[in-house]
mmCIF file of C-alpha atoms and ligand atoms in Angstrom:
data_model
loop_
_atom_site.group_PDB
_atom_site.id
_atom_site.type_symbol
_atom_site.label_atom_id
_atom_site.label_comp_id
_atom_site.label_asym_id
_atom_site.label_seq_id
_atom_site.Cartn_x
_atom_site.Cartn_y
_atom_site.Cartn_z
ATOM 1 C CA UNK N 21 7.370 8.426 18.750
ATOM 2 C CA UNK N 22 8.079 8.408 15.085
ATOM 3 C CA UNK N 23 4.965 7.275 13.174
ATOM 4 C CA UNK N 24 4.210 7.154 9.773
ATOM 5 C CA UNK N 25 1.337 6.861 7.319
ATOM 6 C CA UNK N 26 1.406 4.398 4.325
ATOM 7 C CA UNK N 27 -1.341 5.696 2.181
ATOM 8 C CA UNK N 28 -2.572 3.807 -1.042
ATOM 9 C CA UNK N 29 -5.411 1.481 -2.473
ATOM 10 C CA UNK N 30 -4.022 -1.810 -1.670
ATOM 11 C CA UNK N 31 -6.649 -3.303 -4.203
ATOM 12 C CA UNK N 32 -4.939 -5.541 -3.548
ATOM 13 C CA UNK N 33 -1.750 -5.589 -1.469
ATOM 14 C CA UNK N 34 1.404 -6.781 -3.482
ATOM 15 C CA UNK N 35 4.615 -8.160 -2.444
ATOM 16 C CA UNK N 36 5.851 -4.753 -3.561
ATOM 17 C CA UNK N 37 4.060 -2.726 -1.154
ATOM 18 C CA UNK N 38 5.179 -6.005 1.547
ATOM 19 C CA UNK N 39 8.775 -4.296 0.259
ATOM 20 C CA UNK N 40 8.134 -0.817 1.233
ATOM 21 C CA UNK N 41 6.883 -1.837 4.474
ATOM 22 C CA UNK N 42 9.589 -3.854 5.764
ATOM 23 C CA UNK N 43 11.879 -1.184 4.559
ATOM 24 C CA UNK N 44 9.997 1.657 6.637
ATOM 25 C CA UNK N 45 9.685 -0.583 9.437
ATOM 26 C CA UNK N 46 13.513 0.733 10.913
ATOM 27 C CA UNK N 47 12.562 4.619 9.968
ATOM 28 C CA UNK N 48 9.639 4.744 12.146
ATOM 29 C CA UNK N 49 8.368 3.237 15.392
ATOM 30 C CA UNK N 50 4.875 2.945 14.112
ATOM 31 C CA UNK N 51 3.723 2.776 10.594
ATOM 32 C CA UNK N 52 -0.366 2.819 9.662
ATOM 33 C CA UNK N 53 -0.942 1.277 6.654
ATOM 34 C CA UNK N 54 -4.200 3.436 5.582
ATOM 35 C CA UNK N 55 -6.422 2.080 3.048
ATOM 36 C CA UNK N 56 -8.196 4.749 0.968
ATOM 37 C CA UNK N 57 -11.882 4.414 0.813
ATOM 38 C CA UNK N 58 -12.620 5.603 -2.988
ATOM 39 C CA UNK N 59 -15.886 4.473 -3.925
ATOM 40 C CA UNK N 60 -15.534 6.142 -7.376
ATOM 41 C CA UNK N 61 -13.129 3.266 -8.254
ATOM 42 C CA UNK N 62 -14.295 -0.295 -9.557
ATOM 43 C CA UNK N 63 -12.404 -2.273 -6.764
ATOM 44 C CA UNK N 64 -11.633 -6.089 -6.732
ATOM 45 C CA UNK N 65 -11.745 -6.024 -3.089
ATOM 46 C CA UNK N 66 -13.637 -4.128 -0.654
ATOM 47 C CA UNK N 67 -12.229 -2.136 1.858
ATOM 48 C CA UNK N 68 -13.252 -4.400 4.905
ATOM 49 C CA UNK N 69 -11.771 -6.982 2.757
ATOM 50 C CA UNK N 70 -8.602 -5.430 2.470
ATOM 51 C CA UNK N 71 -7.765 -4.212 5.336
ATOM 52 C CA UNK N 72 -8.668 -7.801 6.927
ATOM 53 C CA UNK N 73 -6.480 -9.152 4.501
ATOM 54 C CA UNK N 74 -3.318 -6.838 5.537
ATOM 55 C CA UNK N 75 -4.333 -7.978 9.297
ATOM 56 C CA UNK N 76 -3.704 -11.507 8.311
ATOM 57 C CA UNK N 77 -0.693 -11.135 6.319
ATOM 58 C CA UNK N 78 1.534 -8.797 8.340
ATOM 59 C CA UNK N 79 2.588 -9.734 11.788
ATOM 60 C CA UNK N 80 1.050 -6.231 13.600
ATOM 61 C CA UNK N 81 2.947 -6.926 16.680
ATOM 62 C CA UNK N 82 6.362 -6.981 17.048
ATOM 63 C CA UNK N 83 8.111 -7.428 20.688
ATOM 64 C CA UNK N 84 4.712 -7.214 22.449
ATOM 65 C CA UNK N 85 4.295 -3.709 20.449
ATOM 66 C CA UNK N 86 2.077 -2.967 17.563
ATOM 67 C CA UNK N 87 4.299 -1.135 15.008
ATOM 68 C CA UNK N 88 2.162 -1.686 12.376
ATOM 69 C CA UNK N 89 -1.553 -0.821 12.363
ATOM 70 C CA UNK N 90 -4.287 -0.953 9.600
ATOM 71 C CA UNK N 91 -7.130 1.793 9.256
ATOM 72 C CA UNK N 92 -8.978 2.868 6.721
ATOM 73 C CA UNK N 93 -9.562 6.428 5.884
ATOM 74 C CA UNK N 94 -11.291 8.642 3.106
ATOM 75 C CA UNK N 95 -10.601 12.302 2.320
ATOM 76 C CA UNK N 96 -7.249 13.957 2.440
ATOM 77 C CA UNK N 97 -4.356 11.950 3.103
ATOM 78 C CA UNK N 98 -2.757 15.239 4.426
ATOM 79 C CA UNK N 99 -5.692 15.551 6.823
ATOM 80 C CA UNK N 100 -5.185 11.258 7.749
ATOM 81 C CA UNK N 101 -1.902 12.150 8.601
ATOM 82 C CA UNK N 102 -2.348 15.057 11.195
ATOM 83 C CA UNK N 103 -5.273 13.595 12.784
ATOM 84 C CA UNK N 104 -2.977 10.186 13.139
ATOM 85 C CA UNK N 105 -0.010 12.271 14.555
ATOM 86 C CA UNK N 106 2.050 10.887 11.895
ATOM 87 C CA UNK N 107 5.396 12.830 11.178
ATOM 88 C CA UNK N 108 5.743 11.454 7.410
ATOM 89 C CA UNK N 109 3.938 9.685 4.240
ATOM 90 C CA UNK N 110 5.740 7.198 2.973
ATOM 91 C CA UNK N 111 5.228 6.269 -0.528
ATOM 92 C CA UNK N 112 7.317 3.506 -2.655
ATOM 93 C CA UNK N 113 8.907 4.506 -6.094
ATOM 94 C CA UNK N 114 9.236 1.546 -8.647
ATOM 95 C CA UNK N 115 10.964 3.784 -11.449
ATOM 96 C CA UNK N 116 11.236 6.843 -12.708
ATOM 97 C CA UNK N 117 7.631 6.587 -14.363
ATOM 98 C CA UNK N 118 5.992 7.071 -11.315
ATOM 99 C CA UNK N 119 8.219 10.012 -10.054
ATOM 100 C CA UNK N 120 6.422 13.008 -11.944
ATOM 101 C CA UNK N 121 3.029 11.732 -10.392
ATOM 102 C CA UNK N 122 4.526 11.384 -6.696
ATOM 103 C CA UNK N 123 5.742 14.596 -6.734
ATOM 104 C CA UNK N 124 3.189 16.344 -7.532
ATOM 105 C CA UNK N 125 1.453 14.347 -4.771
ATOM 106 C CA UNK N 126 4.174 14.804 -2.229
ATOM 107 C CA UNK N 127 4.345 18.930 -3.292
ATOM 108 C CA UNK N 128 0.700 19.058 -3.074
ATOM 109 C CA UNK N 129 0.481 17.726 0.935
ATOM 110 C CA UNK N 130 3.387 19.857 1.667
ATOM 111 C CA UNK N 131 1.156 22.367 0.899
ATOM 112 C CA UNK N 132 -1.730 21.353 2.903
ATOM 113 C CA UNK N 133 0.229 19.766 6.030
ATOM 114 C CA UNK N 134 4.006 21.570 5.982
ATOM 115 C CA UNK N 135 4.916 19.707 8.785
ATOM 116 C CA UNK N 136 4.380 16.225 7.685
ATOM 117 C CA UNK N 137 7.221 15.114 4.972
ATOM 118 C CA UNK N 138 6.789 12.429 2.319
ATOM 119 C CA UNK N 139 9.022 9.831 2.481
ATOM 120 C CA UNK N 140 10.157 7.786 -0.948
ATOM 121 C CA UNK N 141 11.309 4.518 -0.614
ATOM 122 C CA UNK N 142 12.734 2.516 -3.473
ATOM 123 C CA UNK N 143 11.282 -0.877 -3.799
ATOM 124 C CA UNK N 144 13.635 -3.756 -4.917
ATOM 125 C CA UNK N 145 14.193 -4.189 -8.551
ATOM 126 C CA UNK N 146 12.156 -7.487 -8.670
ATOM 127 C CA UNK N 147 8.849 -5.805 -7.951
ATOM 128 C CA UNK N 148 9.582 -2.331 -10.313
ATOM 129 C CA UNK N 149 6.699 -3.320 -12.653
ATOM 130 C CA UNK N 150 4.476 -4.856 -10.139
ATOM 131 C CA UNK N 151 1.327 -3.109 -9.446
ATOM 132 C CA UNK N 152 -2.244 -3.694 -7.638
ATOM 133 C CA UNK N 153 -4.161 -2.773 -11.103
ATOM 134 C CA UNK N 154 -1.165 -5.217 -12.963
ATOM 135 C CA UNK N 155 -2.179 -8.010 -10.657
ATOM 136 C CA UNK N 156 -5.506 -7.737 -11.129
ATOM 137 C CA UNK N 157 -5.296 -7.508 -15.023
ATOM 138 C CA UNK N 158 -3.344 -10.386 -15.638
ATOM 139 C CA UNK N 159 -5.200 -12.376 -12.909
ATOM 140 C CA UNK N 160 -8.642 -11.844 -14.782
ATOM 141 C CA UNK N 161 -7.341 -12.860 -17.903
ATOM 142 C CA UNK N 162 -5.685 -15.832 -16.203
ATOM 143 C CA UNK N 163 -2.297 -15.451 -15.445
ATOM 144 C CA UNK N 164 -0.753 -16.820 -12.238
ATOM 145 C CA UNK N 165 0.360 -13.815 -10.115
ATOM 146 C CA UNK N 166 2.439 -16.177 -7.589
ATOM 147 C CA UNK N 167 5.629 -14.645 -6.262
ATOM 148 C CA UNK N 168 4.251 -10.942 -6.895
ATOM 149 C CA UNK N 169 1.319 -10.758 -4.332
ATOM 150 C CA UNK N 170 1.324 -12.653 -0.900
ATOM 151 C CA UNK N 171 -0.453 -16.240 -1.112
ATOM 152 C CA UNK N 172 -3.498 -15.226 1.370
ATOM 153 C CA UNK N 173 -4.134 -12.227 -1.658
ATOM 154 C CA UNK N 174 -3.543 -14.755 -4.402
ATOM 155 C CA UNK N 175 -6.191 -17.140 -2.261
ATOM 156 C CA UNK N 176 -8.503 -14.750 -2.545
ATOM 157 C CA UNK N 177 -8.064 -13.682 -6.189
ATOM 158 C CA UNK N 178 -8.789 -17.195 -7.152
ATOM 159 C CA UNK N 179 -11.898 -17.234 -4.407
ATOM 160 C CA UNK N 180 -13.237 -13.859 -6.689
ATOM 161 C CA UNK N 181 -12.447 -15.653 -9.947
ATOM 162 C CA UNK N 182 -14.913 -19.102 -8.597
ATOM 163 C CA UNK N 183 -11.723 -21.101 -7.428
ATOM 164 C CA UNK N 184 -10.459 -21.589 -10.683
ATOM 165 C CA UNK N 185 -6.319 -21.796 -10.706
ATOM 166 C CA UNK N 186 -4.383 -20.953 -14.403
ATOM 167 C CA UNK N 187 -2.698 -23.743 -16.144
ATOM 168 C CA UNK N 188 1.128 -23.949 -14.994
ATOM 169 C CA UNK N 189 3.106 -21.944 -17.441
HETATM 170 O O1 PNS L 14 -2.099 3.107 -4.130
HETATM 171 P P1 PNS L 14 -2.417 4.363 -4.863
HETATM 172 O O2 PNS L 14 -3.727 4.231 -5.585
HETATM 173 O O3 PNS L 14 -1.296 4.805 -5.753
HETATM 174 O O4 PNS L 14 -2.592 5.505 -3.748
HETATM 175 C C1 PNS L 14 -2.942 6.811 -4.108
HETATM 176 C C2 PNS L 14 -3.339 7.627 -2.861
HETATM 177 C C3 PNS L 14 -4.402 6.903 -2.051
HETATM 178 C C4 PNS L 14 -2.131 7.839 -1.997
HETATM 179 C C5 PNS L 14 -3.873 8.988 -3.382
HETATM 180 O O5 PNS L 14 -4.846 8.784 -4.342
HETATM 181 C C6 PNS L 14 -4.440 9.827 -2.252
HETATM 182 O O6 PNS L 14 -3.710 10.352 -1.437
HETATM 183 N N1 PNS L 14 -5.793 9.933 -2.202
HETATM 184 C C7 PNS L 14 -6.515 10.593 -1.140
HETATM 185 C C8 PNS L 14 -7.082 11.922 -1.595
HETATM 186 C C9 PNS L 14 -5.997 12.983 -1.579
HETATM 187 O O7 PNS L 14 -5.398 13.288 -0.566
HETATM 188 N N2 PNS L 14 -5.752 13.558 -2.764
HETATM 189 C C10 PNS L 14 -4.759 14.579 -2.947
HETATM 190 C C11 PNS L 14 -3.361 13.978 -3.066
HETATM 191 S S1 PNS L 14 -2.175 15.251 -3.141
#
């Protein structure tokens, strides 16, 4: 059983990370898509509300398995990982900004878990500059964020914002 760990804040799940998940999904026969609990952080959405919201969007079962599961975790993700049995961390690279601060991530739970390897996958060129705290910028200042996050997220952006939808462009 290959199973992997998709760690990250999914504050709120884009169609980017959507990418990196359906490009995992042939590496591994199970991938956990583990939403960090970080109560330091301001977030849009809470956890429950998160990981409900990745339930809803992603089909969890695929030929009467589940290859995709949801949990939430806090802590290390190196410590997630073991206790889930997962071989790998799969993380998604947009460009070559975000390199310097994956690797140190990906070094760093080498360190603490040698056995479990971090996976980078390259998302598709169309979502390089999307990110969750992106989203969430341009949303509050009201921009429309359609195409870039999945339409249950953007649903649920507006319900946070009082319902209100931005002027078409
Ligand atoms: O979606 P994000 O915010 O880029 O995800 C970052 C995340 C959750 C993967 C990272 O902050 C993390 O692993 N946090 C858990 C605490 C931890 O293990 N820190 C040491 C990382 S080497």
């Amino acid at each position: 059983m290959r199973r992997a760990i998709f760690p990250g804040s999914f504050d709120p799940l884009t169609n980017g990370h959507l990418d990196i998940i359906r490009r995992s999904l042939p590496l591994f026969d199970e991938i956990v898509i583990a939403v960090l609990q970080n109560p330091g952080k301001n977030p849009m959405f809470s956890v429950e509300e998160r990981t409900a919201m990745i339930g809803e969007i992603l089909p969890l079962v695929e030929d009467g398995r589940c290859r995709l599961v949801v949990d939430s975790f806090s802590g290390l993700t190196a410590d997630f990982a073991r206790r889930r049995g997962a071989q790998a961390i799969i993380r998604g690279i947009r460009a070559v900004a975000d390199y310097e601060y994956e690797l140190r991530m990906a070094l760093m739970n080498r360190r603490l878990e040698p056995a479990i390897e971090t996976v980078f996958l390259l998302a598709a060129e169309e979502f390089s500059y999307v990110s969750s705290t992106l989203m969430k910028e341009v949303f509050t200042l009201g921009g429309r964020v359609e195409g870039l996050v999945p339409e249950l997220v953007e649903a649920k952006m507006r319900g946070k914002r009082g319902g209100q939808t931005p002027p078409a462009a």
